[in-house]
PDB file of C-alpha atoms in Angstrom:
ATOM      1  CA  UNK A1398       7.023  23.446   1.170  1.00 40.00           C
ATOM      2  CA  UNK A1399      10.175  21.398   0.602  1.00 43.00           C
ATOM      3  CA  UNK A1400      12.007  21.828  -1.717  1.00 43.00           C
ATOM      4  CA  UNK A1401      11.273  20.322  -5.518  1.00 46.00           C
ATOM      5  CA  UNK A1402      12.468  16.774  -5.336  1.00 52.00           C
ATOM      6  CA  UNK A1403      14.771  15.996  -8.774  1.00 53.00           C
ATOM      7  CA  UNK A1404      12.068  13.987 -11.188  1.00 60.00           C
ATOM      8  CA  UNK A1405      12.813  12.698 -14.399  1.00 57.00           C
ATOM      9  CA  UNK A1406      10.123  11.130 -15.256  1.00 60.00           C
ATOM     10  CA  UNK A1407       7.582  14.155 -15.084  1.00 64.00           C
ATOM     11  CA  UNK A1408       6.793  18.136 -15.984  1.00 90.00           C
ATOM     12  CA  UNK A1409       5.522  20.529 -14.164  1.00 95.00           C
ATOM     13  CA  UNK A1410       2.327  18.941 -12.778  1.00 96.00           C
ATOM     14  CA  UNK A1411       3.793  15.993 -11.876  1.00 97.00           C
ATOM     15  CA  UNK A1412       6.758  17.879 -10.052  1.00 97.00           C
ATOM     16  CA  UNK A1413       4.019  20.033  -8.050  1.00 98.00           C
ATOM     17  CA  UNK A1414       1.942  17.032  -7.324  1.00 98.00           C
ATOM     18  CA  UNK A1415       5.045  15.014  -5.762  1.00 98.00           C
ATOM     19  CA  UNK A1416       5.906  17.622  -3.623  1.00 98.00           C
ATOM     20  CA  UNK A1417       2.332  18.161  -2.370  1.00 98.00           C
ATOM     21  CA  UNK A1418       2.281  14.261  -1.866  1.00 98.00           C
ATOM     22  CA  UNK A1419       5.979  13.917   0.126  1.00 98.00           C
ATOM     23  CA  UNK A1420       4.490  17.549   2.226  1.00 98.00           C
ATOM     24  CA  UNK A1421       0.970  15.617   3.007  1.00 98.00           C
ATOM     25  CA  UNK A1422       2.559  12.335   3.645  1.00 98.00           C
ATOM     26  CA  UNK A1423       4.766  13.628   6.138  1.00 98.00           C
ATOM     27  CA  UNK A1424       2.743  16.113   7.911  1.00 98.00           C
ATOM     28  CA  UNK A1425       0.341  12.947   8.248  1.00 98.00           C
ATOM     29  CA  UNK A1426       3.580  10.745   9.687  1.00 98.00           C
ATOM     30  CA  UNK A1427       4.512  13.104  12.127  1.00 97.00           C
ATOM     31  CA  UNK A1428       0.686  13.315  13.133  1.00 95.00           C
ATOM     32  CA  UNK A1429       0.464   9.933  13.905  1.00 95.00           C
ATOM     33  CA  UNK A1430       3.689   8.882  15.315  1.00 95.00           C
ATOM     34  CA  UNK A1431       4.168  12.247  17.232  1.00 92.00           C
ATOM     35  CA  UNK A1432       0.544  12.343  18.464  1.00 87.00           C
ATOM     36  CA  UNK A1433      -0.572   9.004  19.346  1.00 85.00           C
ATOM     37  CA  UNK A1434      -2.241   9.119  22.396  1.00 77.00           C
ATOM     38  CA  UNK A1435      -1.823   6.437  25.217  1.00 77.00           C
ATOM     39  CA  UNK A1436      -4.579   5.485  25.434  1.00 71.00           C
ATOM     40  CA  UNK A1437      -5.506   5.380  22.005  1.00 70.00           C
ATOM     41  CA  UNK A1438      -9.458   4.006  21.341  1.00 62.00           C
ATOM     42  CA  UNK A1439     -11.648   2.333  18.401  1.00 60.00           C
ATOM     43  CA  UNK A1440     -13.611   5.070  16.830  1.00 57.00           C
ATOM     44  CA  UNK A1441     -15.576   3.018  14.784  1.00 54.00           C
ATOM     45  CA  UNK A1442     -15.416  -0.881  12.860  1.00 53.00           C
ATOM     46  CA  UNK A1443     -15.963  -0.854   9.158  1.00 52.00           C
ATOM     47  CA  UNK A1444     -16.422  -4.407   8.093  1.00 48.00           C
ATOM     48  CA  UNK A1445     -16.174  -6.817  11.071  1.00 49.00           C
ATOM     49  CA  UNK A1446     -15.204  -6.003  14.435  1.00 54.00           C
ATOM     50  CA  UNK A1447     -11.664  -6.553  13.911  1.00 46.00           C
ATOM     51  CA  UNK A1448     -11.500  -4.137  10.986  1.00 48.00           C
ATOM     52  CA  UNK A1449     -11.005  -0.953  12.663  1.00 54.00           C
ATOM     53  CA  UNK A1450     -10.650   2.951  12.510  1.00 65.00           C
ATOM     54  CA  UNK A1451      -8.975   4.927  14.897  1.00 72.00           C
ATOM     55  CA  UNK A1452      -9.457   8.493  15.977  1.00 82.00           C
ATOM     56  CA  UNK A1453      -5.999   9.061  14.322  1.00 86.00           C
ATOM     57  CA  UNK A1454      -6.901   7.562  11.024  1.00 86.00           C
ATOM     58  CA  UNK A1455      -9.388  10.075  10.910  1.00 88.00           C
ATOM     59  CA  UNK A1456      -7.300  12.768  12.099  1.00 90.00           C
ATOM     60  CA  UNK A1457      -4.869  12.195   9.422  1.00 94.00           C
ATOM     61  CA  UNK A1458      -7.295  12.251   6.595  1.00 93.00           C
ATOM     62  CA  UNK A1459      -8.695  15.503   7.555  1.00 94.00           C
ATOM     63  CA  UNK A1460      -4.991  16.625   7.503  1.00 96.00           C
ATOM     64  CA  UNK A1461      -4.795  15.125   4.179  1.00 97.00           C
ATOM     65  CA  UNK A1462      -7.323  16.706   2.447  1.00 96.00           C
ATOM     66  CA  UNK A1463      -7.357  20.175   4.091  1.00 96.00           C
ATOM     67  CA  UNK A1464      -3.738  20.545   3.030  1.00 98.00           C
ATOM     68  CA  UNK A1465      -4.151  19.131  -0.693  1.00 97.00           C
ATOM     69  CA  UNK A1466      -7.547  20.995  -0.851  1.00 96.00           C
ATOM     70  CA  UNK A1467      -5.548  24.756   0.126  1.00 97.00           C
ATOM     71  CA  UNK A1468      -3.298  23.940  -2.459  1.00 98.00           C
ATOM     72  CA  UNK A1469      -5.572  22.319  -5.104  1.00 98.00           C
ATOM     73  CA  UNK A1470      -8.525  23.215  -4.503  1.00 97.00           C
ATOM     74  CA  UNK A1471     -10.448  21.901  -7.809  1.00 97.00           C
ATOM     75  CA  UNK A1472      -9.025  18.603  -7.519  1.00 97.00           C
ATOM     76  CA  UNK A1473     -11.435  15.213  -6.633  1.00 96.00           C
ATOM     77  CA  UNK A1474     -10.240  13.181  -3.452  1.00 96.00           C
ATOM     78  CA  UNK A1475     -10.776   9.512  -2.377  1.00 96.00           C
ATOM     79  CA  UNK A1476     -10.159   8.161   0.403  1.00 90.00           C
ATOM     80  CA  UNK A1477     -10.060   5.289   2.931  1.00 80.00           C
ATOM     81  CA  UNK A1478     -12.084   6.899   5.950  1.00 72.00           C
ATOM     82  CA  UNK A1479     -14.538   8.852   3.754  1.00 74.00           C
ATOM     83  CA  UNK A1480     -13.448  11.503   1.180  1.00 68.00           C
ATOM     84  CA  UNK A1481     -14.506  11.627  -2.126  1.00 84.00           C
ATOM     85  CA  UNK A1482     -15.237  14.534  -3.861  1.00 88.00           C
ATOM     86  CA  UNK A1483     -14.922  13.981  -8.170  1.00 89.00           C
ATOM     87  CA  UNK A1484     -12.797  17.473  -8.637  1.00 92.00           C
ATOM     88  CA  UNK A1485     -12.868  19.691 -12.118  1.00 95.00           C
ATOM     89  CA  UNK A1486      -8.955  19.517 -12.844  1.00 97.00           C
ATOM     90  CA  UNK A1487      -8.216  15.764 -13.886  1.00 96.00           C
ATOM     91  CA  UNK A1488      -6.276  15.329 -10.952  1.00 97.00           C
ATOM     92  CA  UNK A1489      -7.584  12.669  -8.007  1.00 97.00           C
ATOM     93  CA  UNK A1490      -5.497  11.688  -4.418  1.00 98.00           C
ATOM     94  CA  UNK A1491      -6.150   8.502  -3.298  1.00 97.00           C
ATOM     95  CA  UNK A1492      -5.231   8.356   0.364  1.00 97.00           C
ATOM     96  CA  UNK A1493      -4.776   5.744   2.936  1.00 96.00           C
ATOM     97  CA  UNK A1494      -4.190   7.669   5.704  1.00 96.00           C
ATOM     98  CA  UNK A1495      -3.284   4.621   8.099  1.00 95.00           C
ATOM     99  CA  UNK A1496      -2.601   1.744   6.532  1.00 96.00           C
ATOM    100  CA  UNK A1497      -1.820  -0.690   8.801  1.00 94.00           C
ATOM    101  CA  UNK A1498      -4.120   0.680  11.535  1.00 89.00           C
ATOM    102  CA  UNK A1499      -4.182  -2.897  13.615  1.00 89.00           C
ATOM    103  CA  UNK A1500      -0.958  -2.397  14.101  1.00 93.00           C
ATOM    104  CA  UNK A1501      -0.815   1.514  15.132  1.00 91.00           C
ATOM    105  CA  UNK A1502      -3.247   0.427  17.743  1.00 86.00           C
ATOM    106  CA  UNK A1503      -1.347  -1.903  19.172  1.00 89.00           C
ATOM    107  CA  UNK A1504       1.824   0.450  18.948  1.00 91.00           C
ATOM    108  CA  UNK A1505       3.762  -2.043  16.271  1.00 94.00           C
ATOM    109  CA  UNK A1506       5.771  -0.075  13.899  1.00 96.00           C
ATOM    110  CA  UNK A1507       4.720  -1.525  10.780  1.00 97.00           C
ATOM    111  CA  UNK A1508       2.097   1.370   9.432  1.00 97.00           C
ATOM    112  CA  UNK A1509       2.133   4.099   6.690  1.00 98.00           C
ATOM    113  CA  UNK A1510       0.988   6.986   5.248  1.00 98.00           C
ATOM    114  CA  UNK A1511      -0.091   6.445   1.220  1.00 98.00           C
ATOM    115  CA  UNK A1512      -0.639   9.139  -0.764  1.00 98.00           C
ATOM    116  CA  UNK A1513      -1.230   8.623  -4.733  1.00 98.00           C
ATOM    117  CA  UNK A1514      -2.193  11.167  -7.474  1.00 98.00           C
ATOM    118  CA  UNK A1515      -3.752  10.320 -10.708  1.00 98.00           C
ATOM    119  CA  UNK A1516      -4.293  12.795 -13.519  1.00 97.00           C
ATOM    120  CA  UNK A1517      -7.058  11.329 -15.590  1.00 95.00           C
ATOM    121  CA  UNK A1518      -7.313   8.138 -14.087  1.00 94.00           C
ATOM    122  CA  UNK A1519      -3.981   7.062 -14.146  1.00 97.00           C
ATOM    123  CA  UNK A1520      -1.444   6.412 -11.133  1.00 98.00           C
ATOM    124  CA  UNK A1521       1.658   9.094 -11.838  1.00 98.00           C
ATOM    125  CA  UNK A1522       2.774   9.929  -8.488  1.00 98.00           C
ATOM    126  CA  UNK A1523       3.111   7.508  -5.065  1.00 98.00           C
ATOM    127  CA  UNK A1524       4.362   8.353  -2.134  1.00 98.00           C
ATOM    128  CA  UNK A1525       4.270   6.037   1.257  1.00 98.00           C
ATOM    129  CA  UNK A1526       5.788   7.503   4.353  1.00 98.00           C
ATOM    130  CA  UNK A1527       6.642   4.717   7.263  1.00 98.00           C
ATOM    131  CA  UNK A1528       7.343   6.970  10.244  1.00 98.00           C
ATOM    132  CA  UNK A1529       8.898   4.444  12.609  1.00 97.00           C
ATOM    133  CA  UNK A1530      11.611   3.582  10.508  1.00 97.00           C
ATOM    134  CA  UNK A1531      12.400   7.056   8.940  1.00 98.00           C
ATOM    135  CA  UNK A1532      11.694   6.041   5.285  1.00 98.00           C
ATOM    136  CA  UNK A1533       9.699   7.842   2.760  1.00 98.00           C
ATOM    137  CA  UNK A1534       9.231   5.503  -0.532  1.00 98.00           C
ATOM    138  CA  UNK A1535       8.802   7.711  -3.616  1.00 98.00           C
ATOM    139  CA  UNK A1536       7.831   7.478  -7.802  1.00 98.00           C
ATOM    140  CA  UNK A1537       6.664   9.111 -10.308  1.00 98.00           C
ATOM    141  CA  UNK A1538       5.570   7.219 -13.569  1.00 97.00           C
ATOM    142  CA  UNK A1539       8.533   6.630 -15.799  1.00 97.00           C
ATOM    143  CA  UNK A1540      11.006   8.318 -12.789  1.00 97.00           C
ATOM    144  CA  UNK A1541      11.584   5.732 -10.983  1.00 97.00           C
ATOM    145  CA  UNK A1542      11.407   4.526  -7.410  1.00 98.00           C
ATOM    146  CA  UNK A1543      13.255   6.345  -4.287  1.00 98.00           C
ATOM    147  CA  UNK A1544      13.605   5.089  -0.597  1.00 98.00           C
ATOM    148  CA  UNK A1545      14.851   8.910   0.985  1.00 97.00           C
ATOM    149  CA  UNK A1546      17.037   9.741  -1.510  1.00 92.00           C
ATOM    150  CA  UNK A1547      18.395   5.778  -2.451  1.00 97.00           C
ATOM    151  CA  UNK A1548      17.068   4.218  -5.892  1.00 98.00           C
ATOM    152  CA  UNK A1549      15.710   1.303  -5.196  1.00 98.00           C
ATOM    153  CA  UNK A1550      15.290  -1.873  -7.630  1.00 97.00           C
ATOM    154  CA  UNK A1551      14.055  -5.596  -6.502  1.00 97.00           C
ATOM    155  CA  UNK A1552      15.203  -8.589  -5.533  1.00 96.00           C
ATOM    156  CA  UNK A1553      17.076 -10.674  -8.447  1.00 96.00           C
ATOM    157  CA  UNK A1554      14.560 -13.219  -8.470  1.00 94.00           C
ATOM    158  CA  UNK A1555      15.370 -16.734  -7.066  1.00 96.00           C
ATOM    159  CA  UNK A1556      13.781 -19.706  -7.842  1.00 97.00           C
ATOM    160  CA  UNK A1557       9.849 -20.006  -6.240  1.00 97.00           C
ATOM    161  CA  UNK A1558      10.507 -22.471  -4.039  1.00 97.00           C
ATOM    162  CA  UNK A1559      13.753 -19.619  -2.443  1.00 98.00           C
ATOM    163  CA  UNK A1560      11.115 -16.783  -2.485  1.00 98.00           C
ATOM    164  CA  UNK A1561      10.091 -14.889   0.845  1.00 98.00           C
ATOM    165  CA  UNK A1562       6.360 -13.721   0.336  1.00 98.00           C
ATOM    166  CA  UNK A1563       4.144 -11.508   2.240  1.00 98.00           C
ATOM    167  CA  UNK A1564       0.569 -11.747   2.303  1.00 98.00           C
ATOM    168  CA  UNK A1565      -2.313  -9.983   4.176  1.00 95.00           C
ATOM    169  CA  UNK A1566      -5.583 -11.462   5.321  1.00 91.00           C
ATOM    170  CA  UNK A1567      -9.075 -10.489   5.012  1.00 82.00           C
ATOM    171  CA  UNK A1568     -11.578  -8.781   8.369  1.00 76.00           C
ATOM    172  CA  UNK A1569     -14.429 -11.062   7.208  1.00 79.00           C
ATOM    173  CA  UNK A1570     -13.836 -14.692   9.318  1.00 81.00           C
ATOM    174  CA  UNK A1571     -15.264 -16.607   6.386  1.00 80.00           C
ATOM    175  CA  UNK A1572     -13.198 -14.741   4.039  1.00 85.00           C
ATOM    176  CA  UNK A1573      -9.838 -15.380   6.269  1.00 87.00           C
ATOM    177  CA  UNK A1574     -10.233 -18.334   6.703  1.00 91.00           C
ATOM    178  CA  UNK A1575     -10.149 -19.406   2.977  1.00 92.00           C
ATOM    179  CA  UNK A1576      -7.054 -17.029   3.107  1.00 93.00           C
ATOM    180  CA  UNK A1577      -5.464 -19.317   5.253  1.00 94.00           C
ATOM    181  CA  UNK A1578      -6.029 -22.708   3.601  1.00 95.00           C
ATOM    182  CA  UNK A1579      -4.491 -21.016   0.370  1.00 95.00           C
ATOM    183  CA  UNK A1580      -1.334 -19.574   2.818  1.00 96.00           C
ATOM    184  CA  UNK A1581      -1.142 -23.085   4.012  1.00 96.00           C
ATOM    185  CA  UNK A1582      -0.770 -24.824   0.736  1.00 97.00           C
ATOM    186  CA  UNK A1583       1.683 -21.972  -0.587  1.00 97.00           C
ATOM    187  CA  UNK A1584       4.394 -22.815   2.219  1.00 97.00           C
ATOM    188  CA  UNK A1585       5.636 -25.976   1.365  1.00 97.00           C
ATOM    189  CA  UNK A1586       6.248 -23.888  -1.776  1.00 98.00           C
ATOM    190  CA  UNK A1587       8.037 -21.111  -1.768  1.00 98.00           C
ATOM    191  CA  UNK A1588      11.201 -20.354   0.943  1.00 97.00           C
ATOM    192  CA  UNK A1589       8.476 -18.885   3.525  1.00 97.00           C
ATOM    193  CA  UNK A1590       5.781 -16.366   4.274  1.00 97.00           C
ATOM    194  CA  UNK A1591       5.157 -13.179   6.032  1.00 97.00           C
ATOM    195  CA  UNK A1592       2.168 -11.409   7.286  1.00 96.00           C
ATOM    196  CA  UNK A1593       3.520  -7.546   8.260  1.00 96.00           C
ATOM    197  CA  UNK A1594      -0.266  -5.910   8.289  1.00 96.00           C
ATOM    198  CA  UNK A1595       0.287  -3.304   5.775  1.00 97.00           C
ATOM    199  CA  UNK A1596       0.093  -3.671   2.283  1.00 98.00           C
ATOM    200  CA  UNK A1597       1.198  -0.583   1.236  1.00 98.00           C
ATOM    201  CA  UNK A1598       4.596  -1.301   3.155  1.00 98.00           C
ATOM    202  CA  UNK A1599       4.595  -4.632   1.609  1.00 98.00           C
ATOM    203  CA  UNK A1600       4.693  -3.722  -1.834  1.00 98.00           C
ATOM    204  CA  UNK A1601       7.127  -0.699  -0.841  1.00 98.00           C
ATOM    205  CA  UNK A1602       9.508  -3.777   0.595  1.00 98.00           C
ATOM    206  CA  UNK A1603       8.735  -5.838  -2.687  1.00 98.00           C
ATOM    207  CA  UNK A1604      10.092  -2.430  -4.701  1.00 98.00           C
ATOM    208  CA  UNK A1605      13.499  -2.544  -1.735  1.00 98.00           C
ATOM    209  CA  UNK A1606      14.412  -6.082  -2.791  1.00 98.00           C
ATOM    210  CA  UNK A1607      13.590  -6.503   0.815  1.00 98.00           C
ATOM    211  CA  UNK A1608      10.582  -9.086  -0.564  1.00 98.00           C
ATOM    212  CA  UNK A1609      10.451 -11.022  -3.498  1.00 98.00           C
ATOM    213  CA  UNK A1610       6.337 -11.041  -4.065  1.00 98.00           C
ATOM    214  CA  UNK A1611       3.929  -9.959  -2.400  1.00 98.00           C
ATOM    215  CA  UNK A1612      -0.227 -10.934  -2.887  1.00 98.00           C
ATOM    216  CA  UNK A1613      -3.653 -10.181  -1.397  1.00 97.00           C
ATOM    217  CA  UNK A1614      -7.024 -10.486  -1.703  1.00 95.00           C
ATOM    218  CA  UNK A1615      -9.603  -7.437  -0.682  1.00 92.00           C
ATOM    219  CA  UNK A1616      -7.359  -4.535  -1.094  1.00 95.00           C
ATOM    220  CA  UNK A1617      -9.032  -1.321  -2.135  1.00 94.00           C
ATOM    221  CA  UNK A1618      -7.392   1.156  -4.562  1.00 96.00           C
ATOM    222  CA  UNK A1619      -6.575   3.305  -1.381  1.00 96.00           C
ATOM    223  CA  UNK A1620      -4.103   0.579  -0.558  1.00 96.00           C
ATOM    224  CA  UNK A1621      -2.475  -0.211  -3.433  1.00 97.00           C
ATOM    225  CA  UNK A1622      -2.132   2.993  -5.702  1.00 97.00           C
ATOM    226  CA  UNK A1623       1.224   4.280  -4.394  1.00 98.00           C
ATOM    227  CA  UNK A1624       2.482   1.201  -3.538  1.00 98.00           C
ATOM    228  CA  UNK A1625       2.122  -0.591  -6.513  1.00 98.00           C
ATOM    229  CA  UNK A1626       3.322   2.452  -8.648  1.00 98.00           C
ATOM    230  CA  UNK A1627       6.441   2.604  -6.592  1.00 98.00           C
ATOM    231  CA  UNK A1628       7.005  -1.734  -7.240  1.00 98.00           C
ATOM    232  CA  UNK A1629       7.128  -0.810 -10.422  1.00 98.00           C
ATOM    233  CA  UNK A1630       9.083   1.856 -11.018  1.00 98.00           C
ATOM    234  CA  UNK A1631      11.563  -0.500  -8.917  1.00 98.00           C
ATOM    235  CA  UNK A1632      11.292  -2.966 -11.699  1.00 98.00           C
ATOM    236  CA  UNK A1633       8.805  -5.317 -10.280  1.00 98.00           C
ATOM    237  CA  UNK A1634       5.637  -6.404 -11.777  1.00 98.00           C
ATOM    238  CA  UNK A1635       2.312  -5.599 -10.713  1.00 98.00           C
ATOM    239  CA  UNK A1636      -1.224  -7.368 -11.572  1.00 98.00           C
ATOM    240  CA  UNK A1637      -4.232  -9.112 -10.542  1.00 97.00           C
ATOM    241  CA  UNK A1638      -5.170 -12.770 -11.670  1.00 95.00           C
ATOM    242  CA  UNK A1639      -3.766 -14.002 -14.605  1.00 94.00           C
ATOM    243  CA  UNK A1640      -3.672 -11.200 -17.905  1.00 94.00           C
ATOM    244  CA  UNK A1641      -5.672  -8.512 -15.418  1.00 96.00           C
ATOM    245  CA  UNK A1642      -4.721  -5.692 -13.424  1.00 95.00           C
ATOM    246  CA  UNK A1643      -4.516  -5.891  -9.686  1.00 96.00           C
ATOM    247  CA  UNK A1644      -7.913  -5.065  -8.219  1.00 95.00           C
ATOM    248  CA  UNK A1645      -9.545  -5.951  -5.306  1.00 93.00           C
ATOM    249  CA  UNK A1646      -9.819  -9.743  -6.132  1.00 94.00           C
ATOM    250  CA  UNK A1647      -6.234 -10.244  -5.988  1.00 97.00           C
ATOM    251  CA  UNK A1648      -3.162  -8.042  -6.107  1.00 98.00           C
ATOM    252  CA  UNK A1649       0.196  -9.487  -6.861  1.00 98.00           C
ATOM    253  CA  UNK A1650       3.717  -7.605  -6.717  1.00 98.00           C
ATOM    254  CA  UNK A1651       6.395  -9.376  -7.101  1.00 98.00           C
ATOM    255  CA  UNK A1652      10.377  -9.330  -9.046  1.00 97.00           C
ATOM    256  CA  UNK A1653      10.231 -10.384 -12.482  1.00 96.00           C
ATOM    257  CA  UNK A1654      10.728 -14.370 -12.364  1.00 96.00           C
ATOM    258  CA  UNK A1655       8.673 -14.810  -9.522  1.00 98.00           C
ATOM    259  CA  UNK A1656       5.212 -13.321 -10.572  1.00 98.00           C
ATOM    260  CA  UNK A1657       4.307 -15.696 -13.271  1.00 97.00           C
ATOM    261  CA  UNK A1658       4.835 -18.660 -11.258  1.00 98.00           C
ATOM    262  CA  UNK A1659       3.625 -16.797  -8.062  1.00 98.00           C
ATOM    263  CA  UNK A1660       0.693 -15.445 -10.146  1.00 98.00           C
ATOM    264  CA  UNK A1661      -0.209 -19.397 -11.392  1.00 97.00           C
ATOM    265  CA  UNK A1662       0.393 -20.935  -8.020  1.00 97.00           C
ATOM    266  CA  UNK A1663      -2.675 -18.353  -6.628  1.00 98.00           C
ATOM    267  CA  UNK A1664      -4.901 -19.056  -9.862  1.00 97.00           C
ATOM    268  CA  UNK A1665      -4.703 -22.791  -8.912  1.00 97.00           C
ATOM    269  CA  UNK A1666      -5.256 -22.552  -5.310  1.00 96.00           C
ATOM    270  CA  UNK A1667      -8.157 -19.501  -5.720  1.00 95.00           C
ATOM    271  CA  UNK A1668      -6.502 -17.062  -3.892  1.00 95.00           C
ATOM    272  CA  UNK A1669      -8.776 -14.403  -6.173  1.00 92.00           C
ATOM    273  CA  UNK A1670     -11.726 -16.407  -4.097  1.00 86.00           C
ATOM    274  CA  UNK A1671     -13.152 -15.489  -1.274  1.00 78.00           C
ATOM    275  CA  UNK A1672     -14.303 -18.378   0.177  1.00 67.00           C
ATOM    276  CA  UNK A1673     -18.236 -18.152   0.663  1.00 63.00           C
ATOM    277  CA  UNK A1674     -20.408 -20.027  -2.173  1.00 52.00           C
TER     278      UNK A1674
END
C-alpha cells in the first residue's frame, strides 16, 4: 500500500478508503494496459450487440473486488460486470472496471478505471485512473479534486454558444438514434461537440477545465459515481433534468454558467427521452 495521500476533507475512514481506491484503481490500470492481449475477443454483449464486455473487463473486476474484499471484507460491492454483494459495514464500491470498453477493444486510449466508495449511501471517495495518459483523477467529499498530485478546478465558463461539450450515445439503435437528433440540434448551439466513449473520463475532463459540460442519457451509477464526485469537488455542477439529481435519464456536468442553460437546452430538446413511445 501507498502511502496515505494528504486529505482534507476526510478522517480516518475516508483516508483508508482513498487509498484502497487509488491501490485498486491502479492495480486494475496496469492490468489492462499492461495485459491486453493482441488479439483481444468479445466475451459476451450486454444490451445490443455493440454493447460489449471483454475478457479484461472481467478480469479487472475480479481484481477489484478480491483486493477490496482482503482488505474490507464486510463491505457490499456493485459493480458493472456483476458484483453486488449488500456488505454489514455501511461502506459500498461502485466499480466500473472498464469504462470505455469500445474503445479498449479497438486499442484507443480513451478508457478508465472508476472506483467510488459510499458510506451509507453517499459518494465520499472517487477515484478514475486513465492508464494511457498517466493520470489518476482523485476526491474526497469536501477535499477537493486532484489530477496526480495537481488541484484541478473548471473551465471559467464562456458563454453557451463558446462551450465545447461531450456527450455519449446509447447501445440500443432506437435509443441512439434519438440521441443523435438531440446532438444535431445542440450544435448550431454551443462552440462544438465531442463524443470520447467514456463518461467517466468525460466528467474527469469537465472537473480539468479541459470541457466545459458534459451530458448523457443511460449511464448507470457505475459510471458516474467517481466521476461526478470528482466534477464537483473541481467546482462544477452535477445533476440530472431540471431540480433532480443525475440518474440514468440524464446526467449533466458542467462549469457553473453553463449548466443551467446547458441543463434547459436538453429539457427542451428531451435529451432525458429515449426515443421509443
Amino acid at each position: 500500500m501507498r502511502d496515505s495521500v494528504t486529505n482534507p476533507g476526510g478522517g480516518a475512514l475516508v483516508d483508508e478508503l482513498l487509498d484502497l481506491a487509488l491501490e485498486a484503481a491502479e492495480r486494475a490500470g496496469e492490468l489492462l494496459r499492461d495485459g491486453r492481449p493482441e488479439d483481444l475477443a468479445v466475451a459476451a454483449t450486454k444490451s445490443s450487440p455493440i454493447d460489449v464486455v471483454t475478457e479484461m473487463d472481467l478480469a479487472a473486476e475480479r481484481l477489484i473486488t478480491g483486493f477490496l474484499g482482503e482488505h474490507r471484507p464486510a463491505d457490499g460491492f456493485l459493480g458493472e460486470e456483476g458484483a453486488s454483494t449488500a456488505g454489514t459495514s455501511g461502506v459500498r464500491w461502485v466499480i466500473d472496471p472498464l469504462d470505455g470498453t469500445v474503445n479498449y477493444l479497438y486499442a484507443l486510449p480513451t478508457w478508465a478505471v472508476s472506483v467510488a466508495a459510499e458510506i451509507d449511501g453517499e459518494t465520499v471517495v472517487g477515484v478514475v485512473a486513465v492508464p494511457m495518459r498517466g493520470e489518476t483523477f482523485r476526491a474526497v467529499r469536501g477535499g477537493g479534486a486532484y489530477v496526480n498530485d495537481r488541484a484541478l478546478r473548471h473551465r471559467p465558463a464562456p458563454p453557451l454558444e463558446q462551450a465545447l461539450v461531450s456527450t455519449g450515445f446509447n447501445y440500443v439503435q432506437s435509443v441512439r438514434d434519438h440521441q443523435a437528433r438531440v446532438a444535431a440540434r445542440l450544435i448550431p448551439r454551443l462552440r462544438d461537440i465531442r463524443r470520447g466513449g467514456s463518461a467517466a473520463v468525460d466528467l474527469c475532463d469537465v472537473a480539468a477545465g479541459r470541457l466545459d459540460g458534459f451530458y448523457e442519457r443511460g449511464l448507470n451509477p457505475w459510471d458516474l459515481a467517481a466521476g461526478a464526485l470528482i466534477a464537483r469537488e473541481a467546482g462544477a455542477l452535477t445533476g440530472g433534468r431540471p431540480g433532480r439529481p443525475a440518474s440514468g435519464e440524464l446526467a449533466v456536468a458542467a462549469s457553473p454558467g453553463v449548466f443551467e442553460p446547458l441543463s434547459a437546452l436538453l429539457e427542451e430538446f428531451g435529451a432525458w427521452h429515449d426515443g421509443r413511445g
